[in-house]
Coordinates of C-alpha atoms and ligand atoms in Angstrom, one line a residue:
X1 CA 134.9 -90.8 17.5
X2 CA 135.4 -88.6 14.5
X3 CA 132.6 -86.3 13.6
X4 CA 132.3 -83.3 11.3
X5 CA 133.3 -80.4 13.4
X6 CA 132.8 -76.6 13.2
X7 CA 134.6 -74.0 15.4
X8 CA 133.2 -70.7 16.6
X9 CA 134.1 -68.2 19.3
X10 CA 130.6 -68.5 20.7
X11 CA 127.7 -70.9 20.2
X12 CA 124.2 -69.8 21.0
X13 CA 121.6 -72.4 21.2
X14 CA 118.3 -70.7 20.5
X15 CA 117.2 -68.0 18.1
X16 CA 114.4 -66.3 20.2
X17 CA 114.7 -62.8 21.6
X18 CA 117.3 -63.8 24.1
X19 CA 119.6 -65.7 21.7
X20 CA 119.3 -63.1 18.9
X21 CA 120.0 -60.1 21.2
X22 CA 123.1 -61.9 22.5
X23 CA 124.2 -62.8 19.0
X24 CA 123.9 -59.2 17.9
X25 CA 126.4 -58.1 20.5
X26 CA 128.8 -60.8 19.5
X27 CA 128.6 -60.3 15.8
X28 CA 128.9 -56.6 16.3
X29 CA 132.2 -57.1 18.1
X30 CA 133.4 -59.2 15.1
X31 CA 133.4 -62.5 17.0
X32 CA 132.5 -65.7 15.1
X33 CA 129.1 -66.5 16.4
X34 CA 126.9 -69.6 15.6
X35 CA 123.2 -69.6 16.4
X36 CA 121.6 -73.0 16.3
X37 CA 117.8 -73.3 16.2
X38 CA 115.6 -76.3 15.8
X39 CA 113.1 -74.1 13.9
X40 CA 113.7 -71.3 11.4
X41 CA 114.7 -68.4 13.7
X42 CA 111.6 -66.2 13.1
X43 CA 109.4 -69.2 14.1
X44 CA 110.9 -69.1 17.6
X45 CA 108.3 -68.6 20.3
X46 CA 109.1 -65.0 20.9
X47 CA 107.2 -64.4 17.7
X48 CA 104.0 -65.3 19.5
X49 CA 104.3 -62.7 22.3
X50 CA 101.3 -60.5 22.2
X51 CA 100.8 -57.8 24.9
X52 CA 104.1 -56.0 25.0
X53 CA 107.3 -55.2 26.9
X54 CA 107.5 -53.2 30.1
X55 CA 109.5 -50.0 30.5
X56 CA 108.8 -47.0 32.6
X57 CA 108.8 -44.5 29.7
X58 CA 105.9 -42.5 31.2
X59 CA 104.4 -41.9 27.7
X60 CA 100.8 -42.3 28.9
X61 CA 100.8 -41.9 32.7
X62 CA 103.5 -40.8 35.1
X63 CA 106.0 -43.6 35.8
X64 CA 109.5 -44.4 37.1
X65 CA 111.8 -47.4 37.0
X66 CA 111.6 -47.5 40.8
X67 CA 107.8 -48.0 40.7
X68 CA 108.4 -50.7 38.1
X69 CA 110.9 -52.3 40.5
X70 CA 108.4 -52.2 43.4
X71 CA 105.7 -53.9 41.3
X72 CA 108.1 -56.6 40.1
X73 CA 109.3 -57.4 43.7
X74 CA 105.7 -57.5 44.9
X75 CA 104.6 -59.5 41.9
X76 CA 107.4 -62.0 42.6
X77 CA 105.9 -62.5 46.1
X78 CA 109.2 -61.3 47.4
X79 CA 111.1 -64.2 46.0
X80 CA 112.8 -62.3 43.2
X81 CA 116.4 -61.1 43.8
X82 CA 116.2 -57.3 44.3
X83 CA 119.6 -56.5 42.8
X84 CA 118.7 -58.2 39.5
X85 CA 115.2 -56.7 39.5
X86 CA 116.6 -53.2 40.0
X87 CA 119.0 -53.7 37.2
X88 CA 116.3 -55.0 34.8
X89 CA 113.9 -52.2 35.6
X90 CA 116.6 -49.5 35.1
X91 CA 117.8 -51.1 31.8
X92 CA 114.2 -51.4 30.5
X93 CA 114.1 -47.8 29.3
X94 CA 117.3 -47.8 27.2
X95 CA 116.4 -51.3 26.0
X96 CA 113.1 -50.2 24.5
X97 CA 114.7 -47.2 22.9
X98 CA 117.4 -49.4 21.4
X99 CA 114.7 -51.6 19.9
X100 CA 112.9 -48.6 18.5
X101 CA 116.1 -47.5 16.9
X102 CA 116.7 -51.0 15.5
X103 CA 113.4 -50.6 13.7
X104 CA 110.7 -52.3 15.9
X105 CA 107.4 -50.9 14.6
X106 CA 105.8 -50.0 17.9
X107 CA 102.2 -48.7 17.9
X108 CA 102.2 -44.9 18.4
X109 CA 100.3 -42.3 20.4
X110 CA 98.9 -39.3 18.6
X111 CA 102.0 -37.4 19.7
X112 CA 104.3 -39.9 18.0
X113 CA 105.6 -41.5 21.2
X114 CA 105.5 -45.3 21.8
X115 CA 102.1 -46.6 22.8
X116 CA 101.9 -48.1 26.3
X117 CA 99.0 -50.0 27.8
X118 CA 98.1 -50.9 31.4
X119 CA 98.9 -54.4 32.4
X120 CA 98.4 -56.6 35.5
X121 CA 100.2 -55.8 38.7
X122 CA 101.3 -52.3 37.5
X123 CA 101.0 -49.3 39.8
X124 CA 102.1 -45.7 40.1
X125 CA 103.8 -44.5 43.2
X126 CA 104.5 -47.8 44.9
X127 CA 101.1 -49.5 45.0
X128 CA 98.9 -46.5 44.0
X129 CA 96.8 -46.0 40.9
X130 CA 97.1 -48.3 37.8
X131 CA 100.2 -47.5 35.6
X132 CA 100.4 -47.9 31.8
X133 CA 103.9 -49.4 31.3
X134 CA 103.6 -52.0 28.6
X135 CA 105.0 -50.9 25.2
X136 CA 103.1 -52.6 22.4
X137 CA 103.0 -53.2 18.7
X138 CA 99.2 -53.8 18.6
X139 CA 98.9 -57.4 20.0
X140 CA 101.8 -58.7 17.9
X141 CA 104.7 -57.2 19.9
X142 CA 106.9 -60.4 19.8
X143 CA 106.5 -60.7 16.1
X144 CA 107.7 -57.1 15.6
X145 CA 110.7 -57.6 17.9
X146 CA 111.8 -61.0 16.7
X147 CA 111.8 -60.1 13.0
X148 CA 113.7 -56.9 13.7
X149 CA 116.4 -58.7 15.7
X150 CA 116.7 -61.4 13.0
X151 CA 117.2 -58.8 10.3
X152 CA 119.8 -57.0 12.3
X153 CA 121.6 -60.3 12.8
X154 CA 121.6 -61.0 9.1
X155 CA 123.1 -57.6 8.6
X156 CA 125.8 -58.3 11.2
X157 CA 126.6 -61.6 9.5
X158 CA 125.7 -63.9 12.4
X159 CA 126.1 -67.6 11.2
X160 CA 122.8 -69.4 11.5
X161 CA 122.3 -73.2 11.7
X162 CA 118.6 -73.3 10.9
X163 CA 116.7 -76.5 11.8
X164 CA 119.6 -78.0 13.8
X165 CA 118.6 -79.8 17.0
X166 CA 121.0 -79.5 20.0
X167 CA 121.3 -82.9 21.6
X168 CA 123.7 -82.2 24.5
X169 CA 126.5 -80.1 25.8
X170 CA 130.0 -81.5 25.5
X171 CA 133.1 -81.1 27.7
X172 CA 136.9 -81.1 27.2
X173 CA 139.2 -83.5 29.0
X174 CA 139.3 -81.0 32.0
X175 CA 135.5 -81.1 32.2
X176 CA 135.0 -77.6 30.8
X177 CA 132.0 -77.2 28.6
X178 CA 133.2 -76.5 25.1
X179 CA 130.2 -76.6 22.7
X180 CA 127.4 -79.0 21.8
X181 CA 126.5 -82.0 19.7
X182 CA 123.8 -81.0 17.3
X183 CA 121.7 -82.9 14.7
X184 CA 121.0 -81.5 11.2
X185 CA 117.3 -82.3 11.0
X186 CA 117.2 -82.3 7.2
X187 CA 119.9 -84.9 6.8
X188 CA 119.8 -86.7 10.2
X189 CA 123.5 -86.3 10.5
X190 CA 125.3 -85.2 13.7
X191 CA 127.6 -82.2 13.8
X192 CA 130.0 -81.2 16.6
X193 CA 130.2 -77.5 17.2
X194 CA 133.1 -76.5 19.4
X195 CA 133.1 -73.1 21.0
X196 CA 134.9 -71.0 23.5
X197 CA 131.7 -70.0 25.2
X198 CA 128.2 -71.5 24.9
X199 CA 124.9 -69.8 25.7
X200 CA 121.7 -71.7 26.3
X201 CA 118.7 -69.6 25.1
X202 CA 116.2 -72.4 24.4
X203 CA 113.1 -70.8 25.7
X204 CA 110.2 -72.2 27.8
X205 CA 108.8 -75.7 28.6
X206 CA 105.0 -75.1 28.6
X207 CA 104.5 -78.3 26.5
X208 CA 105.0 -80.3 29.7
X209 CA 101.4 -79.4 30.4
X210 CA 98.5 -80.7 28.3
X211 CA 96.7 -77.3 28.0
X212 CA 99.2 -74.5 27.2
X213 CA 99.7 -71.2 25.4
X214 CA 103.1 -72.5 24.3
X215 CA 103.9 -73.9 20.9
X216 CA 104.9 -77.5 20.2
X217 CA 108.6 -76.5 20.3
X218 CA 108.7 -75.4 23.9
X219 CA 109.9 -78.6 25.4
X220 CA 112.5 -77.4 27.9
X221 CA 115.5 -78.8 26.0
X222 CA 118.1 -76.4 27.4
X223 CA 117.0 -77.0 31.0
X224 CA 117.2 -80.8 30.4
X225 CA 120.7 -80.4 28.9
X226 CA 121.8 -78.4 32.0
X227 CA 120.4 -81.1 34.3
X228 CA 122.3 -83.8 32.4
X229 CA 125.4 -81.7 32.8
X230 CA 124.9 -81.8 36.6
X231 CA 123.6 -78.2 36.9
X232 CA 120.6 -77.7 39.1
X233 CA 117.4 -76.0 38.1
X234 CA 116.2 -73.1 40.3
X235 CA 112.6 -72.3 41.5
X236 CA 111.0 -74.8 39.2
X237 CA 107.9 -75.1 41.4
X238 CA 106.8 -71.7 40.2
X239 CA 105.0 -72.2 36.9
X240 CA 102.6 -69.5 35.7
X241 CA 99.1 -70.3 34.5
X242 CA 97.9 -67.3 32.4
X243 CA 94.3 -66.5 33.3
X244 CA 93.0 -66.2 29.8
X245 CA 93.7 -69.2 27.5
X246 CA 90.9 -70.1 25.1
X247 CA 88.8 -72.6 27.2
X248 CA 89.7 -76.2 26.4
X249 CA 92.3 -75.2 23.9
X250 CA 94.9 -73.1 25.7
X251 CA 95.8 -70.5 23.0
X252 CA 96.6 -67.2 24.6
X253 CA 94.2 -64.2 24.8
X254 CA 96.5 -61.4 25.8
X255 CA 96.3 -59.6 29.1
X256 CA 96.2 -56.6 26.9
X257 CA 92.5 -57.3 26.4
X258 CA 92.0 -56.4 30.0
X259 CA 94.5 -53.6 29.8
X260 CA 92.3 -52.1 27.1
X261 CA 89.3 -52.4 29.3
X262 CA 88.0 -55.9 28.9
X263 CA 86.7 -57.8 32.0
X264 CA 85.8 -61.3 33.2
X265 CA 82.3 -62.4 34.1
X266 CA 80.9 -65.7 35.6
X267 CA 77.7 -67.4 34.6
X268 CA 75.6 -64.8 36.5
X269 CA 77.2 -62.1 34.4
X270 CA 79.0 -61.0 37.6
X271 CA 82.3 -59.1 37.4
X272 CA 83.8 -61.5 39.9
X273 CA 87.3 -60.0 40.1
X274 CA 85.9 -57.2 42.2
X275 CA 85.5 -59.7 45.0
X276 CA 89.1 -61.1 44.8
X277 CA 91.0 -57.9 44.1
X278 CA 88.9 -54.9 45.0
X279 CA 91.4 -52.3 43.8
X280 CA 93.1 -53.8 40.7
X281 CA 90.1 -56.0 39.8
X282 CA 90.9 -57.7 36.4
X283 CA 94.4 -56.2 36.4
X284 CA 95.5 -58.0 39.5
X285 CA 98.6 -60.1 39.2
X286 CA 98.2 -63.2 37.1
X287 CA 98.4 -65.8 39.9
X288 CA 95.6 -64.0 41.7
X289 CA 93.3 -63.8 38.6
X290 CA 94.0 -67.5 37.6
X291 CA 93.1 -68.7 41.2
X292 CA 89.9 -66.6 41.1
X293 CA 88.8 -68.2 37.8
X294 CA 89.5 -71.7 39.0
X295 CA 87.6 -70.9 42.2
X296 CA 84.6 -69.6 40.3
X297 CA 84.5 -72.8 38.3
X298 CA 85.0 -75.1 41.3
X299 CA 82.2 -73.3 43.2
X300 CA 79.7 -73.7 40.4
X301 CA 79.7 -70.3 38.9
X302 CA 81.4 -71.4 35.6
X303 CA 79.8 -70.9 32.2
X304 CA 78.7 -73.3 29.5
X305 CA 77.2 -76.8 29.6
X306 CA 79.8 -78.2 32.0
X307 CA 80.4 -74.9 33.9
X308 CA 84.1 -75.2 33.2
X309 CA 85.1 -71.7 32.0
X310 CA 84.4 -68.0 32.5
X311 CA 83.8 -65.3 29.9
X312 CA 86.0 -62.4 28.8
X313 CA 83.9 -59.5 27.7
X314 CA 85.3 -57.1 25.0
X315 CA 82.3 -56.1 23.0
X316 CA 81.9 -52.8 24.9
X317 CA 85.3 -51.7 23.6
X318 CA 83.9 -51.2 20.1
X319 CA 85.0 -52.5 16.8
X320 CA 87.5 -49.7 16.1
X321 CA 89.5 -50.2 19.4
X322 CA 89.6 -54.0 18.8
X323 CA 90.7 -53.5 15.1
X324 CA 93.5 -51.1 16.1
X325 CA 94.8 -52.6 19.4
X326 CA 93.7 -56.3 19.4
X327 CA 93.4 -57.4 15.7
X328 CA 95.2 -60.7 16.4
X329 CA 92.9 -61.6 19.3
X330 CA 89.8 -61.1 17.2
X331 CA 91.3 -63.4 14.6
X332 CA 92.4 -66.1 17.1
X333 CA 89.0 -66.0 18.8
X334 CA 87.2 -66.5 15.5
X335 CA 89.4 -69.4 14.5
X336 CA 89.9 -71.2 17.8
X337 CA 86.8 -70.3 19.9
X338 CA 84.4 -69.7 17.0
X339 CA 83.3 -66.3 18.4
X340 CA 83.8 -62.7 17.4
X341 CA 84.7 -60.6 20.4
X342 CA 83.2 -57.5 18.8
X343 CA 79.8 -59.0 19.5
X344 CA 80.2 -61.8 22.0
X345 CA 82.4 -62.7 25.0
X346 CA 85.3 -65.2 24.7
X347 CA 85.3 -68.4 26.8
X348 CA 88.5 -68.5 28.8
X349 CA 90.3 -70.6 31.4
X350 CA 93.9 -70.6 32.8
X351 CA 96.5 -72.1 30.5
X352 CA 100.1 -73.2 31.3
X353 CA 102.2 -70.3 30.2
X354 CA 105.6 -69.5 31.7
X355 CA 108.4 -71.1 33.8
X356 CA 109.6 -68.6 36.4
X357 CA 112.4 -71.0 37.2
X358 CA 115.2 -72.3 35.1
X359 CA 119.0 -72.5 34.8
X360 CA 120.5 -70.4 37.6
X361 CA 122.5 -67.4 36.4
X362 CA 124.0 -64.2 37.8
X363 CA 123.2 -60.8 36.3
X364 CA 125.6 -61.3 33.5
X365 CA 124.0 -64.5 32.2
X366 CA 126.8 -66.7 33.7
X367 CA 125.5 -70.0 34.9
X368 CA 126.2 -70.0 38.7
X369 CA 125.9 -72.9 41.0
X370 CA 126.5 -73.6 44.7
X371 CA 130.1 -74.4 45.6
X372 CA 129.7 -75.5 49.2
X373 CA 129.6 -73.4 52.4
X374 CA 127.1 -71.0 51.0
X375 CA 129.3 -69.7 48.2
X376 CA 128.6 -69.8 44.4
X377 CA 130.8 -70.3 41.4
X378 CA 130.3 -69.8 37.8
X379 CA 130.4 -72.7 35.3
X380 CA 133.3 -71.7 33.1
X381 CA 132.2 -70.8 29.6
X382 CA 128.5 -71.6 30.1
X383 CA 125.8 -68.9 29.9
X384 CA 122.0 -69.0 29.9
X385 CA 119.5 -66.3 29.1
X386 CA 115.8 -66.0 28.4
X387 CA 112.9 -68.2 29.6
X388 CA 115.2 -71.2 30.1
X389 CA 117.3 -69.2 32.5
X390 CA 116.6 -67.9 36.0
X391 CA 118.3 -64.6 36.7
X392 CA 115.7 -64.4 39.5
X393 CA 113.8 -61.4 38.3
X394 CA 110.3 -63.1 38.4
X395 CA 110.5 -65.0 41.7
X396 CA 107.3 -66.8 42.4
X397 CA 105.2 -65.0 39.8
X398 CA 106.1 -63.0 36.7
X399 CA 104.3 -59.8 35.7
X400 CA 102.9 -59.6 32.2
X401 CA 105.3 -57.8 29.9
X402 CA 108.4 -58.6 32.0
X403 CA 109.5 -61.7 30.0
X404 CA 110.2 -59.9 26.8
X405 CA 112.1 -57.4 29.0
X406 CA 114.1 -60.2 30.7
X407 CA 115.1 -61.9 27.5
X408 CA 116.2 -58.6 25.9
X409 CA 118.1 -57.2 28.9
X410 CA 119.8 -60.4 29.9
X411 CA 120.4 -61.7 26.4
X412 CA 122.2 -58.5 25.6
X413 CA 124.2 -58.6 28.8
X414 CA 125.2 -62.3 28.3
X415 CA 126.4 -61.3 24.8
X416 CA 128.5 -58.5 26.3
X417 CA 130.0 -60.8 29.0
X418 CA 130.8 -63.5 26.4
X419 CA 132.8 -60.9 24.4
X420 CA 135.0 -60.3 27.5
X421 CA 135.3 -64.0 28.3
X422 CA 136.4 -64.9 24.8
X423 CA 139.0 -62.2 24.7
X424 CA 140.4 -63.4 28.0
X425 CA 140.2 -67.1 27.0
X426 CA 141.1 -67.1 23.3
X427 CA 142.0 -70.8 23.0
X428 CA 139.7 -73.3 21.5
X429 CA 139.1 -76.4 23.6
X430 CA 138.4 -79.8 22.1
X431 CA 135.6 -82.1 23.1
X432 CA 136.7 -85.2 25.0
X433 CA 135.7 -88.5 23.4
X434 CA 134.0 -89.8 26.6
X435 CA 131.8 -86.7 26.6
X436 CA 131.0 -87.1 22.9
X437 CA 130.2 -90.8 23.3
X438 CA 127.7 -89.9 26.0
X439 CA 126.0 -87.2 23.8
X440 CA 126.0 -89.6 20.8
X441 CA 124.4 -92.3 23.0
X442 CA 121.3 -90.1 23.3
X443 CA 120.9 -90.3 19.5
X444 CA 121.9 -93.9 18.9
X445 CA 119.4 -95.1 21.6
X446 CA 116.6 -94.2 19.2
X447 CA 118.0 -96.6 16.6
X448 CA 116.8 -99.5 18.7
X449 CA 113.3 -100.6 18.6
X450 CA 111.5 -100.5 21.9
X451 CA 108.7 -102.8 23.1
X452 CA 106.7 -100.3 25.1
X453 CA 104.4 -97.4 24.4
X454 CA 104.9 -95.1 21.4
X455 CA 106.4 -91.7 21.9
X456 CA 103.0 -90.1 21.3
X457 CA 101.3 -92.3 23.8
X458 CA 103.8 -91.6 26.6
X459 CA 103.9 -87.9 25.7
X460 CA 100.1 -87.7 26.1
X461 CA 100.1 -89.6 29.4
X462 CA 103.0 -87.5 30.7
X463 CA 101.3 -84.1 29.9
X464 CA 98.0 -85.2 31.4
X465 CA 99.8 -86.3 34.5
X466 CA 101.5 -82.9 34.9
X467 CA 98.1 -81.2 34.4
X468 CA 96.4 -83.4 37.0
X469 CA 99.2 -83.2 39.6
X470 CA 101.0 -79.8 39.2
X471 CA 98.2 -77.4 38.3
X472 CA 96.9 -74.1 39.8
X473 CA 96.1 -75.7 43.2
X474 CA 98.4 -78.3 44.7
X475 CA 98.1 -80.5 47.8
X476 CA 100.6 -82.9 49.4
X477 CA 98.4 -85.9 48.3
X478 CA 98.0 -84.7 44.7
X479 CA 101.7 -83.9 44.3
X480 CA 103.1 -87.1 46.0
X481 CA 101.0 -89.2 43.7
X482 CA 102.1 -87.1 40.7
X483 CA 105.8 -87.5 41.6
X484 CA 105.4 -91.3 41.8
X485 CA 103.5 -91.4 38.5
X486 CA 106.2 -89.3 36.8
X487 CA 109.0 -91.5 38.2
X488 CA 107.2 -94.6 36.8
X489 CA 106.9 -92.8 33.5
X490 CA 110.6 -92.0 33.5
X491 CA 111.4 -95.7 34.1
X492 CA 109.4 -96.6 31.0
X493 CA 111.4 -94.3 28.7
X494 CA 114.1 -96.9 27.8
X495 CA 111.3 -99.1 26.3
X496 CA 109.5 -96.4 24.4
X497 CA 108.9 -97.3 20.8
X498 CA 109.9 -95.3 17.8
X499 CA 108.4 -96.6 14.6
X500 CA 110.1 -94.4 12.0
X501 CA 113.9 -95.0 11.9
X502 CA 114.6 -93.1 8.7
X503 CA 117.2 -90.3 8.7
X504 CA 116.0 -87.6 6.5
X505 CA 113.8 -85.0 8.2
X506 CA 112.7 -87.5 10.8
X507 CA 110.6 -85.4 13.1
X508 CA 109.5 -88.5 15.0
X509 CA 113.1 -88.9 16.3
X510 CA 113.1 -85.2 17.3
X511 CA 109.9 -85.7 19.3
X512 CA 111.5 -88.7 21.0
X513 CA 114.5 -86.6 22.1
X514 CA 112.1 -83.9 23.2
X515 CA 110.0 -86.3 25.2
X516 CA 113.1 -87.3 27.3
X517 CA 113.8 -83.6 27.9
X518 CA 110.2 -82.9 28.9
X519 CA 110.0 -85.8 31.4
X520 CA 113.3 -84.5 33.1
X521 CA 111.9 -81.0 33.3
X522 CA 108.5 -82.2 34.5
X523 CA 110.1 -84.0 37.3
X524 CA 112.0 -80.9 38.3
X525 CA 108.7 -79.0 38.6
X526 CA 106.8 -81.7 40.5
X527 CA 109.6 -82.6 43.0
X528 CA 110.4 -78.9 43.7
X529 CA 106.6 -78.3 44.2
X530 CA 106.2 -81.2 46.5
X531 CA 108.9 -79.9 48.8
X532 CA 107.8 -76.3 49.2
X533 CA 105.3 -76.3 52.1
X534 CA 103.8 -72.8 51.7
X535 CA 101.7 -70.8 49.3
X536 CA 103.7 -68.2 47.4
X537 CA 103.0 -66.6 44.0
X538 CA 102.0 -69.2 41.5
X539 CA 102.6 -72.1 43.9
X540 CA 99.3 -72.4 45.7
X541 CA 98.7 -75.1 48.4
X542 CA 95.4 -75.3 50.1
X543 CA 97.1 -77.4 52.8
X544 CA 99.6 -74.7 53.5
X545 CA 97.6 -71.6 52.5
X546 CA 100.0 -68.9 53.9
X547 CA 103.3 -67.6 52.7
X548 CA 106.0 -68.6 55.3
X549 CA 108.9 -66.1 55.1
X550 CA 110.5 -67.6 58.2
X551 CA 111.2 -70.9 56.5
X552 CA 110.6 -70.5 52.8
X553 CA 112.0 -67.1 51.8
X554 CA 114.6 -69.0 49.8
X555 CA 115.3 -70.3 46.3
X556 CA 115.0 -74.0 45.5
X557 CA 117.6 -75.9 43.5
X558 CA 116.6 -79.3 42.0
X559 CA 119.4 -81.7 41.0
X560 CA 118.5 -84.6 38.7
X561 CA 120.9 -87.0 40.5
X562 CA 118.6 -88.7 43.0
X563 CA 115.9 -86.0 42.6
X564 CA 117.8 -84.0 45.3
X565 CA 116.7 -80.6 46.6
X566 CA 118.9 -77.8 47.9
X567 CA 118.2 -74.2 48.8
X568 CA 119.9 -70.8 48.6
X569 CA 119.0 -67.4 50.0
X570 CA 117.1 -64.7 48.2
X571 CA 119.2 -61.6 47.5
X572 CA 117.0 -58.9 49.2
X573 CA 119.5 -56.1 48.8
X574 CA 119.1 -54.0 45.7
X575 CA 122.0 -52.3 43.9
X576 CA 121.4 -48.6 44.9
X577 CA 118.1 -48.2 46.7
X578 CA 116.4 -49.5 49.9
X579 CA 115.1 -53.1 50.0
X580 CA 111.4 -53.7 49.7
X581 CA 110.7 -55.9 52.7
X582 CA 108.1 -58.7 52.4
X583 CA 104.5 -57.5 53.1
X584 CA 101.1 -58.9 52.7
X585 CA 100.4 -59.0 49.0
X586 CA 97.0 -57.4 48.2
X587 CA 95.7 -56.0 44.9
Ligands
LIG601 C1 101.5 -66.9 23.5 C2 102.5 -66.2 24.3 C3 102.5 -64.8 24.4 C4 103.4 -64.1 25.2 N1 103.3 -62.7 25.2 C5 104.3 -62.1 26.0 C6 104.3 -60.6 26.0 O1 103.5 -60.0 25.4 N2 105.1 -60.0 26.8 C7 106.1 -60.7 27.5 O2 106.9 -60.1 28.2 N3 106.1 -62.0 27.4 C8 105.3 -62.7 26.7 N4 105.3 -64.1 26.6 C9 106.5 -64.8 27.2 C10 107.7 -64.6 26.2 O3 107.2 -64.4 24.9 C11 108.7 -65.7 26.3 O4 109.0 -66.0 27.6 C12 109.9 -65.3 25.5 O5 109.6 -64.8 24.2 C13 110.9 -66.4 25.4 O6 112.0 -66.0 24.7 P1 113.4 -66.9 24.5 O7 114.3 -66.1 23.7 O8 113.8 -67.3 25.9 O9 112.9 -68.2 23.8 P2 112.1 -68.5 22.5 O10 111.7 -67.3 21.8 O11 111.1 -69.5 22.8 O12 113.2 -69.2 21.6 C14 113.8 -70.4 21.9 C15 114.7 -70.8 20.8 O13 115.4 -72.0 21.2 C16 115.5 -72.9 20.1 N5 115.6 -74.3 20.7 C17 115.0 -74.8 21.7 N6 115.4 -76.1 21.9 C18 116.4 -76.3 21.0 C19 117.2 -77.4 20.7 N7 117.2 -78.6 21.4 N8 118.1 -77.3 19.6 C20 118.1 -76.1 18.9 N9 117.4 -75.1 19.2 C21 116.5 -75.2 20.2 C22 114.2 -72.7 19.4 O14 114.3 -73.1 18.1 C23 114.1 -71.1 19.5 O15 114.9 -70.6 18.5 C24 104.4 -64.8 25.9 C25 104.4 -66.2 25.8 C26 103.5 -66.9 25.1 C27 103.5 -68.4 25.1
LIG602 O1 100.1 -60.9 26.2 C1 100.1 -61.5 27.3 O2 99.1 -61.5 28.1 C2 101.3 -62.3 27.6 C3 102.2 -61.5 28.2 O3 102.2 -60.3 28.1 C4 103.2 -62.1 29.0 O4 103.3 -63.3 29.1 O5 104.0 -61.3 29.6

């Protein structure tokens, strides 16, 4: 098959914080780098990040990278790899200064230093008093970071393919990944991009749930591409529900609201977090706060006519603090909840927010998978970074402010490693025709008319199914039924109906391709969750209420082929310091 083809040293799929920080390293080293994004780069979801990015700068309260590491290991419920966590927490400090020097307009303290706010799960001195570690640009930190990175990439002459949709990875005759087939959304024409190295930086998959803080574009495309390439997804059962989504809608109300002194109340006006986390209260780790809210509602202490949410109180902070630190939240609350937090509380309920799991990588962003007898090998030429990847720094529960950190640190490192890889492997590989045919078949399938449900109908059914069967609390019965329903849904995909077969800017076809990706990723979450018979971090099972380190202190790996599970050990040895052994996790 002959297709229009472009050649680059490196192909980066995704123009969020991870993709753009990687691209910047590559362009700076004079490599030819292509960044493909299905939306204009500055609309990538990093732009929506609100609360901030963690780094132990100690601008407000004493701090150290080692305390940050302790909090992250504890927050992960001891499932995070301690070598990667140590690395990330050490790198956080130069990373934030690098951003500052690149032009990110952080909020400032009176002394001119970067403003830092307290966030959930942060402590001084290994579990002591609350820390203030989250560097913020008001409540629009992601916007500030993404625009700065984009501008720096323009200056460095990164080549952007804006509004191109990546369909699948392609391989050469030896089976080595050598680029991707993409679709130009405007024209509907396919394009082959061949590259010496390929980085998946496609972001999250929150759209698999009906109520989510994630935008429409977060459909797990990179994870699904990896699955189709035979690569497993790691720790997918751990999906974070952010405690404070706008009730019934899902849009995020940043944890920064509680960092600034806001708190949750039930229908009796009781500050209920004091019962669940006596020390940290509203700034306990996210999994703890989300479970507390759901429990309040289940036990009849929810607010409103149906008793199905709690209230977040900010009015006591005063209008000037809200105007200075939380202007976007005031705006969102007015638009989506019809309330002004300066005078009344915001109705909130947990919302699907973040995938702790993803494509397994080592610390250098190289995709790594089991190679038998307990060893691992890297997938030659393939990298992953950002929310679609799992460098294993979040384990079973991510701390707020640690994702922006993850995408920047590991995006940057992946970029650096690709430079070395391309210099050592300077020859361009050519996509094999069988591999191309397979990728093209994903596209041509949608030229046929189906007889079944429409894309929108199946999408709605699927997302409701995920919400009903893989939510905050999960039991064997709920999850088994969910997996069966999802498998039945997957079987119906070949018959799904697409009514618009035009070529030019056909967003219906894009949504059809995304639906296939979402169903694949949804199954990886549901199957992985069904198998893990313990409660750890965000995976909470009333039928197995305890964490079980004897059996389950291990990472899960889900393979699409036969919905098969495998496991691998957690790396508990840090790089230079003593391990933090698993302990009871109280806040
Ligand atoms: C509302 C909200 C607020 C948040 N606030 C914070 C915060 O304050 N602090 C924090 O640490 N974390 C926060 N997070 C989490 C954090 O923002 C994200 O995890 C992170 O920004 C993801 O970055 P990324 O680079 O991996 O992906 P994204 O920024 O999501 O970018 C993904 C890119 O991949 C592209 N893409 C995807 N699929 C395809 C395809 N098939 N073809 C072509 N391109 C594709 C997209 O176009 C996009 O360019 C927040 C998350 C949400 C939802
Ligand atoms: O602002 C928020 O609460 C979101 C956030 O920090 C995160 O997801 O890390």
